[in-house]
Coordinates of C-alpha atoms and ligand atoms in Angstrom, one line a residue:
Chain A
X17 CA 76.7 80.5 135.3
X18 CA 79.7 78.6 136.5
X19 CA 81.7 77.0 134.2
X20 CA 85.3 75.9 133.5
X21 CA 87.9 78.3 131.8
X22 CA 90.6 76.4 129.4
X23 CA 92.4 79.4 127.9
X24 CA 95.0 78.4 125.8
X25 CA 98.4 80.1 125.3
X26 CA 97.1 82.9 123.2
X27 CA 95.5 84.1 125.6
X28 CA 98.6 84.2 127.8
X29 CA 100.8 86.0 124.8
X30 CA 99.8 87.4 121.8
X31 CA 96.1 88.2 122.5
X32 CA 96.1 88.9 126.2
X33 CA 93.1 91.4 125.5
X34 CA 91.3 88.6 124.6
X35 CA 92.1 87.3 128.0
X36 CA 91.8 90.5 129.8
X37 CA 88.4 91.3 128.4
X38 CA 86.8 88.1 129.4
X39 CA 87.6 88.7 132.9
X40 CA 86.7 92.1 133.1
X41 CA 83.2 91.0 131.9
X42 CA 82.9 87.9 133.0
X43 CA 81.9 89.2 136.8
X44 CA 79.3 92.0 135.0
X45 CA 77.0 89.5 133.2
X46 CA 76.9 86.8 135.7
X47 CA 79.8 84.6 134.5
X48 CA 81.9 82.8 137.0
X49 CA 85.4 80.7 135.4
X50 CA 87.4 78.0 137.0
X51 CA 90.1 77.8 135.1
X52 CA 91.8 74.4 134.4
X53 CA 94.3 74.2 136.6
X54 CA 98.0 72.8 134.8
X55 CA 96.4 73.0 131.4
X56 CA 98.5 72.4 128.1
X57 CA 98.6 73.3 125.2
X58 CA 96.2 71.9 122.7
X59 CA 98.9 71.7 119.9
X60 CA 97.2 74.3 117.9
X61 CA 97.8 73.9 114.1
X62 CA 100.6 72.0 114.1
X63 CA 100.4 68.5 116.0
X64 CA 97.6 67.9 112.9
X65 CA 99.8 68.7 110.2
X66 CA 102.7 66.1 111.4
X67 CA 101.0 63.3 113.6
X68 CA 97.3 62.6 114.2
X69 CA 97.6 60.8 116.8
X70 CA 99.6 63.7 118.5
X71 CA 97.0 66.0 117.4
X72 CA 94.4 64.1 119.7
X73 CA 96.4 63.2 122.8
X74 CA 97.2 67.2 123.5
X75 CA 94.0 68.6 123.5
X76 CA 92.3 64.9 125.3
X77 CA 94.8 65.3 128.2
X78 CA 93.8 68.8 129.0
X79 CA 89.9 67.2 128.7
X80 CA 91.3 64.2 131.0
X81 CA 92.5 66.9 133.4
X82 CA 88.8 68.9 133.6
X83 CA 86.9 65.7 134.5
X84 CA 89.9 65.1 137.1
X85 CA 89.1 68.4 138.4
X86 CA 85.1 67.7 138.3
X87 CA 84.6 70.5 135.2
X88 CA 81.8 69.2 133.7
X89 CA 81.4 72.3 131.5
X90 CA 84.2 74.0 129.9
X91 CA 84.6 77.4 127.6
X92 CA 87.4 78.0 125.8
X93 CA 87.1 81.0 124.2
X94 CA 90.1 80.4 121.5
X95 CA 88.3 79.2 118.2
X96 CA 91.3 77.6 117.6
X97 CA 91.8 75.5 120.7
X98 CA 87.8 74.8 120.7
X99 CA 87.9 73.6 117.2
X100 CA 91.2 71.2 118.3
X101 CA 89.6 70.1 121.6
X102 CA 85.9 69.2 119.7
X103 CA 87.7 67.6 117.4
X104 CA 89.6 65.4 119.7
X105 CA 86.6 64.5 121.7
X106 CA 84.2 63.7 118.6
X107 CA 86.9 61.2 117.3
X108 CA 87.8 59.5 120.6
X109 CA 83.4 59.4 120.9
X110 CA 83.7 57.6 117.4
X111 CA 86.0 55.0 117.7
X112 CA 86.9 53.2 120.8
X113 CA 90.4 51.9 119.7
X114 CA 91.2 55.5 118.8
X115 CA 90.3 56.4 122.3
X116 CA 92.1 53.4 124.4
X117 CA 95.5 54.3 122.0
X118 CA 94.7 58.2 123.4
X119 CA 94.2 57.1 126.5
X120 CA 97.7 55.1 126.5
X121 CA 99.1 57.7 125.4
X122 CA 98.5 60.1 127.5
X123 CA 98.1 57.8 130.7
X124 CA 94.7 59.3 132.5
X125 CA 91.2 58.1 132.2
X126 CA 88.9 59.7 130.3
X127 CA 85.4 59.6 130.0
X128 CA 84.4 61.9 127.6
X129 CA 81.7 63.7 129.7
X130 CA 83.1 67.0 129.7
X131 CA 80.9 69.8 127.4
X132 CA 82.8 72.1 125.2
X133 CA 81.5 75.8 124.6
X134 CA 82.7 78.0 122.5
X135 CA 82.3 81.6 123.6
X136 CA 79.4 82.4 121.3
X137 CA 77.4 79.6 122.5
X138 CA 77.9 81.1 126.1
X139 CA 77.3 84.9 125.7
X140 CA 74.3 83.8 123.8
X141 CA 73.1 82.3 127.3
X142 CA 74.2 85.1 129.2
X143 CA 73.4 87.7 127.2
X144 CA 69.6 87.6 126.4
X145 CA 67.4 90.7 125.6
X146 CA 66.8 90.7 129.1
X147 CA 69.8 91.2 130.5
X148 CA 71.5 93.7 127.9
X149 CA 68.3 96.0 129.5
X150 CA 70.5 96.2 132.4
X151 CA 73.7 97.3 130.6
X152 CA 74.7 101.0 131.4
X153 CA 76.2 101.8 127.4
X154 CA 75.9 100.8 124.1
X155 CA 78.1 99.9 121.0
X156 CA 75.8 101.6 118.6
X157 CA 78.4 100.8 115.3
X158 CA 78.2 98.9 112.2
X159 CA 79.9 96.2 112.5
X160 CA 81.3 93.3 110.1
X161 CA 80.9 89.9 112.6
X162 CA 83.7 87.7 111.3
X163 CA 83.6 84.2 111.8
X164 CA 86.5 82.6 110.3
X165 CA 86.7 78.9 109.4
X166 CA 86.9 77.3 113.3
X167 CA 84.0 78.5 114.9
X168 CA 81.7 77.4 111.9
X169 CA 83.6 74.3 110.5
X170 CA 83.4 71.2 110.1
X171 CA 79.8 70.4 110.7
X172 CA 81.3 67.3 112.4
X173 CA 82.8 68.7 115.0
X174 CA 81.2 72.0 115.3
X175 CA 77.3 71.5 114.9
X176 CA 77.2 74.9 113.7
X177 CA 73.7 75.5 111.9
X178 CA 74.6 77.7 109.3
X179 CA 77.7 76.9 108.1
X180 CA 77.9 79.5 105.2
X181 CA 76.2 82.2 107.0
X182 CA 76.3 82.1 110.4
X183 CA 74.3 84.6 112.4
X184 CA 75.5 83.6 116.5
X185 CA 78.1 87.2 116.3
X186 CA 75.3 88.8 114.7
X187 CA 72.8 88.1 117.0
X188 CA 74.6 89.3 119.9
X189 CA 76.1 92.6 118.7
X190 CA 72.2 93.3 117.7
X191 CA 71.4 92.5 121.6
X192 CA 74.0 95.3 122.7
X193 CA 72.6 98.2 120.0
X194 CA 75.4 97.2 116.8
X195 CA 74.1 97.3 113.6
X196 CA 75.7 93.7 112.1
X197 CA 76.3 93.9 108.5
X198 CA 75.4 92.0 105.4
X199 CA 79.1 90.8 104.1
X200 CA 80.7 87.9 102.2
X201 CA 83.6 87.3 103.9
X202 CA 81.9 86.0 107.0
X203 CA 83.9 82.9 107.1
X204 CA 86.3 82.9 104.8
X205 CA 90.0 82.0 105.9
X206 CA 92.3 84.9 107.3
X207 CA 95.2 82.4 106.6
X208 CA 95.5 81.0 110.0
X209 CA 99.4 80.1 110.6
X210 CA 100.6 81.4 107.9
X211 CA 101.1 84.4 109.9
X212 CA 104.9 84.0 110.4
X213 CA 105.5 81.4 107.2
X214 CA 103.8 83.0 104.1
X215 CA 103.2 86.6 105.3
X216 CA 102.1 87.3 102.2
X217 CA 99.3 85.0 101.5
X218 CA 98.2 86.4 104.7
X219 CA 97.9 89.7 103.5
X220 CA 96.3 88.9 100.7
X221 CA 93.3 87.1 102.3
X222 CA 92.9 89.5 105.0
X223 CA 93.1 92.4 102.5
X224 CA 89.9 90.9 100.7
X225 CA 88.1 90.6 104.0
X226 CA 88.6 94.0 104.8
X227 CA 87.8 95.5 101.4
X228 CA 84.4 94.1 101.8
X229 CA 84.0 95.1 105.2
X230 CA 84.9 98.7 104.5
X231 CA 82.9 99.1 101.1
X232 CA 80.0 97.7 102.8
X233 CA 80.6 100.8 105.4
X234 CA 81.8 98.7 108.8
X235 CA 83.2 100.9 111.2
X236 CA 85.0 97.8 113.1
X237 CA 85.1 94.0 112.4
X238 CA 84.3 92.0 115.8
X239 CA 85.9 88.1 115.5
X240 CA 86.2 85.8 118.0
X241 CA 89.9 84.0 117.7
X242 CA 92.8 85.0 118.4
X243 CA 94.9 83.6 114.9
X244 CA 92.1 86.1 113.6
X245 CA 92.5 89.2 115.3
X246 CA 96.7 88.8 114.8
X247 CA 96.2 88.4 111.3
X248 CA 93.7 91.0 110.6
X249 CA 95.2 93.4 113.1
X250 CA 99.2 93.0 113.8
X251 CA 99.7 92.1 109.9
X252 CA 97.9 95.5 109.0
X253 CA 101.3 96.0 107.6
X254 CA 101.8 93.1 105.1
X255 CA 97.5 93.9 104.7
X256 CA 98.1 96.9 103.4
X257 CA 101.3 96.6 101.4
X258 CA 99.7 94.3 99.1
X259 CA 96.5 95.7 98.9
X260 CA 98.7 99.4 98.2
X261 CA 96.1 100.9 100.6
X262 CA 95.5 101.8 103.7
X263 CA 93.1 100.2 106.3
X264 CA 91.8 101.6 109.5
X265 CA 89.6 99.8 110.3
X266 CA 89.5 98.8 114.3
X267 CA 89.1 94.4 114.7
X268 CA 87.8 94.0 118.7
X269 CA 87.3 91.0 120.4
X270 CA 83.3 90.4 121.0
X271 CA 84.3 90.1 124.7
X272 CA 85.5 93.9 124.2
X273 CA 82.6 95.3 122.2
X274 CA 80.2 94.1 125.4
X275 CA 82.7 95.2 127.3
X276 CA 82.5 99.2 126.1
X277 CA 78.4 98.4 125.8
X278 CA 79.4 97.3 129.6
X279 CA 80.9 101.0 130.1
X280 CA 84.3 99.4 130.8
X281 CA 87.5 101.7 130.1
X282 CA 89.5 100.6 126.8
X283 CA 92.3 99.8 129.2
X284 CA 90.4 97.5 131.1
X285 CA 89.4 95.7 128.4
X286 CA 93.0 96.1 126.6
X287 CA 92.0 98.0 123.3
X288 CA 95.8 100.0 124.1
X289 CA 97.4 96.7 122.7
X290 CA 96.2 96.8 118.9
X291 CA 98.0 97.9 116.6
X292 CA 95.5 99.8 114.6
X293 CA 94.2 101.7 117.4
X294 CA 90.7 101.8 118.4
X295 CA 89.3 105.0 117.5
X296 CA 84.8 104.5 117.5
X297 CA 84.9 107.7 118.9
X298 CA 83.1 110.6 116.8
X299 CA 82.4 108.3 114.4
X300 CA 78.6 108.1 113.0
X301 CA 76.6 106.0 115.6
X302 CA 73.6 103.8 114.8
X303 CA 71.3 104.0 116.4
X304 CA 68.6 101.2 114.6
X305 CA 68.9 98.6 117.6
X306 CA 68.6 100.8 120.4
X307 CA 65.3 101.0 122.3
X308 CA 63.7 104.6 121.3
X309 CA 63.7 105.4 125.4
X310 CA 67.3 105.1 125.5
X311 CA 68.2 106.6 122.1
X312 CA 69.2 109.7 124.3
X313 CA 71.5 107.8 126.3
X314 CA 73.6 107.3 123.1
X315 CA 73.4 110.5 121.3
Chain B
X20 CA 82.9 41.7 94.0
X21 CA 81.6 45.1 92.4
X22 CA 83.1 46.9 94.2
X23 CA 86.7 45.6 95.2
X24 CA 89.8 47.9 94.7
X25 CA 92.4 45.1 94.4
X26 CA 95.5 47.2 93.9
X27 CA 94.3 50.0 96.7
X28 CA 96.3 49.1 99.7
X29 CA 99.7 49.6 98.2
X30 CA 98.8 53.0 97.5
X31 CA 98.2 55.8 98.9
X32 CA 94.5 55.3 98.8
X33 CA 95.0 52.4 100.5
X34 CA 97.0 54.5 103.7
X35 CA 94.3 57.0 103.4
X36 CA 91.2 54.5 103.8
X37 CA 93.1 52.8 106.4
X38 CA 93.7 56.3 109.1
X39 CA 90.9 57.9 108.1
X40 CA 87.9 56.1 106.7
X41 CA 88.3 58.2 103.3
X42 CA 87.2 56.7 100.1
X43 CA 89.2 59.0 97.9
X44 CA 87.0 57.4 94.8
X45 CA 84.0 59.1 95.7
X46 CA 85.0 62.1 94.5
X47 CA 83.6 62.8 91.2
X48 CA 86.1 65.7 89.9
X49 CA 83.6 68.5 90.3
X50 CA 86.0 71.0 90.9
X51 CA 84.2 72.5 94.2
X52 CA 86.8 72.3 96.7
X53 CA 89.3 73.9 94.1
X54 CA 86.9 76.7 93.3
X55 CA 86.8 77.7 97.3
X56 CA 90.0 77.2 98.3
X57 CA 91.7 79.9 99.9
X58 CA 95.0 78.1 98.7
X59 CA 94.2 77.0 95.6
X60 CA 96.3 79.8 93.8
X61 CA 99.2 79.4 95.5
X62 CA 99.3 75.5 95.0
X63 CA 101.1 73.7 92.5
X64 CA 98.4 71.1 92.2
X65 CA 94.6 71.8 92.8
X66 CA 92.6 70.3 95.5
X67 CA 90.8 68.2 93.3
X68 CA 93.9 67.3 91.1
X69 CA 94.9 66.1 94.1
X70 CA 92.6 63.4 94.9
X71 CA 92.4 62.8 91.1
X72 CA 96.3 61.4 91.1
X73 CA 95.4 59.2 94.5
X74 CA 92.5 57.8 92.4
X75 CA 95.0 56.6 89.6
X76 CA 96.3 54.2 92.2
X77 CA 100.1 54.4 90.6
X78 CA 103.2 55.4 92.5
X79 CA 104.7 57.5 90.3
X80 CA 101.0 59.8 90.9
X81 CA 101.4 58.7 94.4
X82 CA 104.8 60.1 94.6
X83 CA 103.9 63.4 93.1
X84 CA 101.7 64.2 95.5
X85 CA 104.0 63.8 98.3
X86 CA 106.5 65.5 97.0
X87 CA 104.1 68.5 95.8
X88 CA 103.7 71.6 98.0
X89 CA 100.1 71.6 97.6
X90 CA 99.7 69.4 100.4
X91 CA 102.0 72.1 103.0
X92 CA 100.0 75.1 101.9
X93 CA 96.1 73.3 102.7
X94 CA 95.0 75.3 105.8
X95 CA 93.1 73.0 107.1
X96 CA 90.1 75.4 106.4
X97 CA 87.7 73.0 106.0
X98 CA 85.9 75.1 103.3
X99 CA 86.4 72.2 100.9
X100 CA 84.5 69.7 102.9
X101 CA 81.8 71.8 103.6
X102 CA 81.1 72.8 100.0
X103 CA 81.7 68.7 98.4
X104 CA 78.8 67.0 97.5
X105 CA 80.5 63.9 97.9
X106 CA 81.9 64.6 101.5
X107 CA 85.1 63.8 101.4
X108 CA 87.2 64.9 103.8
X109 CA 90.4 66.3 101.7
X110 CA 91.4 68.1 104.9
X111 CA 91.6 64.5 106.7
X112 CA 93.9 63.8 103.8
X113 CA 96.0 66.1 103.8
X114 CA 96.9 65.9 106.9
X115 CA 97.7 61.8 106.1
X116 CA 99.9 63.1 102.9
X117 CA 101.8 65.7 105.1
X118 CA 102.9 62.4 107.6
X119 CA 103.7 59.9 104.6
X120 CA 105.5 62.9 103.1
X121 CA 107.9 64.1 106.2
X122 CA 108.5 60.1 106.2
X123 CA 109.1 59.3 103.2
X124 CA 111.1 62.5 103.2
X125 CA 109.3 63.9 99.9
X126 CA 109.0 67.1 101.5
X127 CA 108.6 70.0 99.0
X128 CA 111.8 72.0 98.6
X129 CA 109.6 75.4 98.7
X130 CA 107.4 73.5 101.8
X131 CA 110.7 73.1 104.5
X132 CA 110.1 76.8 106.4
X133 CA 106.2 75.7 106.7
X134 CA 108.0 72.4 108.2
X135 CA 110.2 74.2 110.2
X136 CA 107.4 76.1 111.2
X137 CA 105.5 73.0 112.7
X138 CA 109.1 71.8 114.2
X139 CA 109.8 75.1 115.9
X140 CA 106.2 74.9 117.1
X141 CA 105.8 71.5 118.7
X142 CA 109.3 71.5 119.6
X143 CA 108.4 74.6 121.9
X144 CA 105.7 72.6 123.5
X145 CA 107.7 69.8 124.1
X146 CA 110.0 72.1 126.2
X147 CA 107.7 74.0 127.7
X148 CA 104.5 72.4 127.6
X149 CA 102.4 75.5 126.7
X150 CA 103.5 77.7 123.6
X151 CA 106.2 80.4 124.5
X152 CA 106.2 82.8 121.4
X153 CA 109.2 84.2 121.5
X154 CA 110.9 81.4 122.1
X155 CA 108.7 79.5 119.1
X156 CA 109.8 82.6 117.0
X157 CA 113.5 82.3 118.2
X158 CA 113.8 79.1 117.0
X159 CA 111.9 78.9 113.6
X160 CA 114.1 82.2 112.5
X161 CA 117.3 80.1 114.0
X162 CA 116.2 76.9 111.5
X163 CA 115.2 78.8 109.1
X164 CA 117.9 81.9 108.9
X165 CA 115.0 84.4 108.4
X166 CA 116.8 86.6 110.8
X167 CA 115.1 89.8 110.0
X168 CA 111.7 88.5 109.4
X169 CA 109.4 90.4 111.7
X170 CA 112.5 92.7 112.9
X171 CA 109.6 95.5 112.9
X172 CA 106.6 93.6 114.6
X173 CA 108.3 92.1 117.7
X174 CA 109.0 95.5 119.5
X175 CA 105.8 96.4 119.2
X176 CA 104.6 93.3 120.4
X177 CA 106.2 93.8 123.2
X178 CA 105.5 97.2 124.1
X179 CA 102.2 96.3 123.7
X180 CA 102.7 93.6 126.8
X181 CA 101.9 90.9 124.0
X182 CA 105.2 89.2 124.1
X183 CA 107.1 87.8 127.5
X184 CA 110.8 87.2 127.2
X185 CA 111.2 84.4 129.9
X186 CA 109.7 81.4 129.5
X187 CA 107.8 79.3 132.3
X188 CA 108.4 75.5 132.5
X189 CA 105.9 72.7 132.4
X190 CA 107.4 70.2 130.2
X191 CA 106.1 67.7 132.5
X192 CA 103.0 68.0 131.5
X193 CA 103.6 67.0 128.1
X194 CA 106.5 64.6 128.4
X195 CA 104.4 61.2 128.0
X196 CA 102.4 62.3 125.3
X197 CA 105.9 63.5 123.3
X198 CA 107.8 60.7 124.1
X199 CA 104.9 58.7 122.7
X200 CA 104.2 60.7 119.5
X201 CA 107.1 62.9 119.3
X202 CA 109.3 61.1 116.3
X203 CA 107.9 63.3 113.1
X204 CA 109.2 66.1 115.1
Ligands
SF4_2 S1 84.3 69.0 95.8 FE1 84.4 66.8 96.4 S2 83.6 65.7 94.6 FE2 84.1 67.8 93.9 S3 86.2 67.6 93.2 FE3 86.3 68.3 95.3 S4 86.5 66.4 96.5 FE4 85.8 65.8 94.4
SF4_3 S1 91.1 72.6 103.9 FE1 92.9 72.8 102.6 S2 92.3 72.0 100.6 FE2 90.4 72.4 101.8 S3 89.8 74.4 101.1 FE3 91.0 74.7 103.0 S4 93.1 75.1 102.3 FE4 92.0 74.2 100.6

């Protein structure tokens, strides 16, 4: 499958192992990316909060600049930065004068053509019960699938099916032997960009999704955006100071969970850059998903 | 006409129906949105309080809501929207009541680092045209004199190779659009 790559900056900064784990997989399960070349950034949560028109122009300029470059298919693996560039699209679809004002704006045509994925929607094509036969490992864990608010919401934008339960994460950690939990926090909020402004708000909300996942007896949570993993994983700190307990509970990537079913070191796929380290190792293994012939291969 | 809101437009209802579509009468006060919000504790009016006072149609209600903090500390989670059996989009207008607010210059005393926050951000993209975090970081705790915030989580970052200390520049890539849309910055 080839397809167009818009990455985002997180991806360049703060959650490079997002970045870095993509790639190492990418070649392993058939996935080839073109990366838009003199991308943008999608203005993230901010142009929304202070100018909508601002908010659409960003993210339809870096769509402008795939059709330029023939991309009829684009992934963009930040939930964040999908959620902004669906968002744009499906209101410049809606309205034409929204769209010809965009289109001023920003000074490049724009048809619209281009299809946005997020990164669930493409693993689930690449990795089918077919495939994962192939794989050399496993990630025989429980795992809490986390989902957050931008992968699922708003039905508008998104088309998810299941907006209060989705099951996309949990399908595909079944596929590559994880045991997906039953849990409530699936997509509640982790507080988003509130990371650096109300720390503590953070904490809080990320401290309740945690609790559930370790009651319910996760050994890692697995999410799929990078404002996610920061706040679940580099504000362990602030997590744990108001919660007055301690967490230790690993949060990977899903790119890095297939990545160590993929038999890829942790330093390829950047688990040396959390801050609550990645330790699956000697820890109970499940073993429901796996195949009966291959249960030795895990033991 | 039945249906005819006579007074709407020189309200904030009125603004709100006109950028967005939003009928903020079609909420019914059932309290959903309130009850799932991840916010709602921290707010000094609820969700649904909130679309109550834009319903009263006066500008003194019209005027508290601008100037309430509420409207800084929605996360645009969209939880409320999902869960309204009315469908209105309250994330939609908040984002209209955060612009008429910064305008109007109503902004919530307790609200200006989540403003600066926004400033420091965009402002970082209009210089560099992608999002350089340290830099972003630099400048809110320069506009904000939260000096030692994070003292303890940037070295680590940056052992971890998770922050880069020189910038690369593409403003040009974003100069139309900011010279367009930039003036709430
Ligand atoms: S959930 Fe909808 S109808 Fe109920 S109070 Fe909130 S906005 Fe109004
Ligand atoms: S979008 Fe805003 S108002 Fe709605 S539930 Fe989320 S934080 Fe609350």
């Amino acid at each position: 499958m080839k397809i167009g790559l818009y990455p985002g900056c997180s991806l360049e900064g703060s959650a490079r192992e997002y970045a870095e784990s993509l790639h190492a997989i990418a070649p392993k399960i058939g996935l080839e990316l073109k990366e838009v070349e003199g991308w943008n950034c999608c203005g993230a949560s901010s142009a929304h909060a202070v100018d909508h028109l601002l908010s659409l122009a960003l993210p339809a300029k870096i769509l402008a600049q795939a059709e330029q470059q023939n991309i009829d298919e684009l992934v963009v693996p930040c939930a964040a930065c999908y959620n902004r560039l669906a968002s744009a699209k499906t209101e410049m679809a809606a309205e034409q004068k929204t769209r010809d004002e965009v289109v001023k704006i920003m000074n490049m045509p724009y048809s619209g053509s281009t299809t946005i994925k997020n990164i669930l929607e493409v693993l689930d094509h690449l990795l089918t019960p077919e495939t994962v036969k192939a794989f050399p490992a496993f990630f025989p864990y429980k795992v809490a699938c986390y989902y957050g608010c931008l992968l699922v919401r708003p039905k508008s934008v998104v088309h998810a099916e299941r907006m209060e339960d989705p099951v996309q994460m949990d399908e595909l950690m079944k596929r590559i032997g994880a045991a997906p939990l039953d849990w409530g926090m699936k997509t509640e909020c982790c507080g988003a960009s509130f990371s650096i402004t109300r720390t503590d708000i953070v904490g809080k909300l990320c401290g309740d999704i945690l609790e559930d996942a370790v009651v319910r007896g996760a050994q890692a949570v697995i999410v799929a955006c990078p404002m996610c993993h920061s706040n679940l994983d580099m504000r362990r700190a602030e997590i744990e100071k108001v919660a007055g307990k301690k967490y230790d509970i690993p949060v990977l990537y899903i790119t890095q969970a297939i990545g160590l079913a993929l038999g890829l070191t942790p330093k390829q796929l950047g688990l040396q850059r959390h801050f609550v380290p990645v330790s699956l190792q000697g820890k109970q293994k499940n073993q429901q998903n796996v195949p009966a012939a291959l249960k030795a291969a895990v033991a | 006409m039945l249906h005819s809101e006579p007074h709407e437009d020189s309200f904030l209802a009125g603004t709100i129906r006109q950028k967005t579509g939003v009928s903020v009468q079609r909420c019914y006060q059932c309290g959903k949105c309130s009850a799932g919000c991840p916010a709602a504790s921290e707010m000094d009016i609820a969700p649904s309080v909130v679309l109550r006072h834009l319903q009263l149609q006066s500008s003194e209600a019209d005027k508290h809501v601008l100037g309430s903090y509420s409207i800084w500390l929605c996360l645009t989670c969209h939880t409320c929207i999902a869960r309204c059996p009315m469908e209105v989009d309250l994330p939609k207008v908040m984002d209209v009541l955060r612009a008429e607010s910064l305008k109007h210059k109503l902004v919530h005393p307790k609200a200006k680092d989540i403003v600066s926050f926004h400033r420091s951000f965009l402002g970082t993209i209009r210089r560099f045209g992608r999002l350089w975090e340290m830099g972003f970081v630099a400048d809110y705790k320069l506009r904000t004199g939260h000096l030692m915030q994070d003292i303890a989580v940037a070295p680590v970052m940056f052992e971890k190779g998770k922050l880069s200390l020189i910038p690369q520049f593409r403003k040009k890539l974003v100069s139309r659009i900011f010279a367009a849309r930039g003036g709430n910055i």
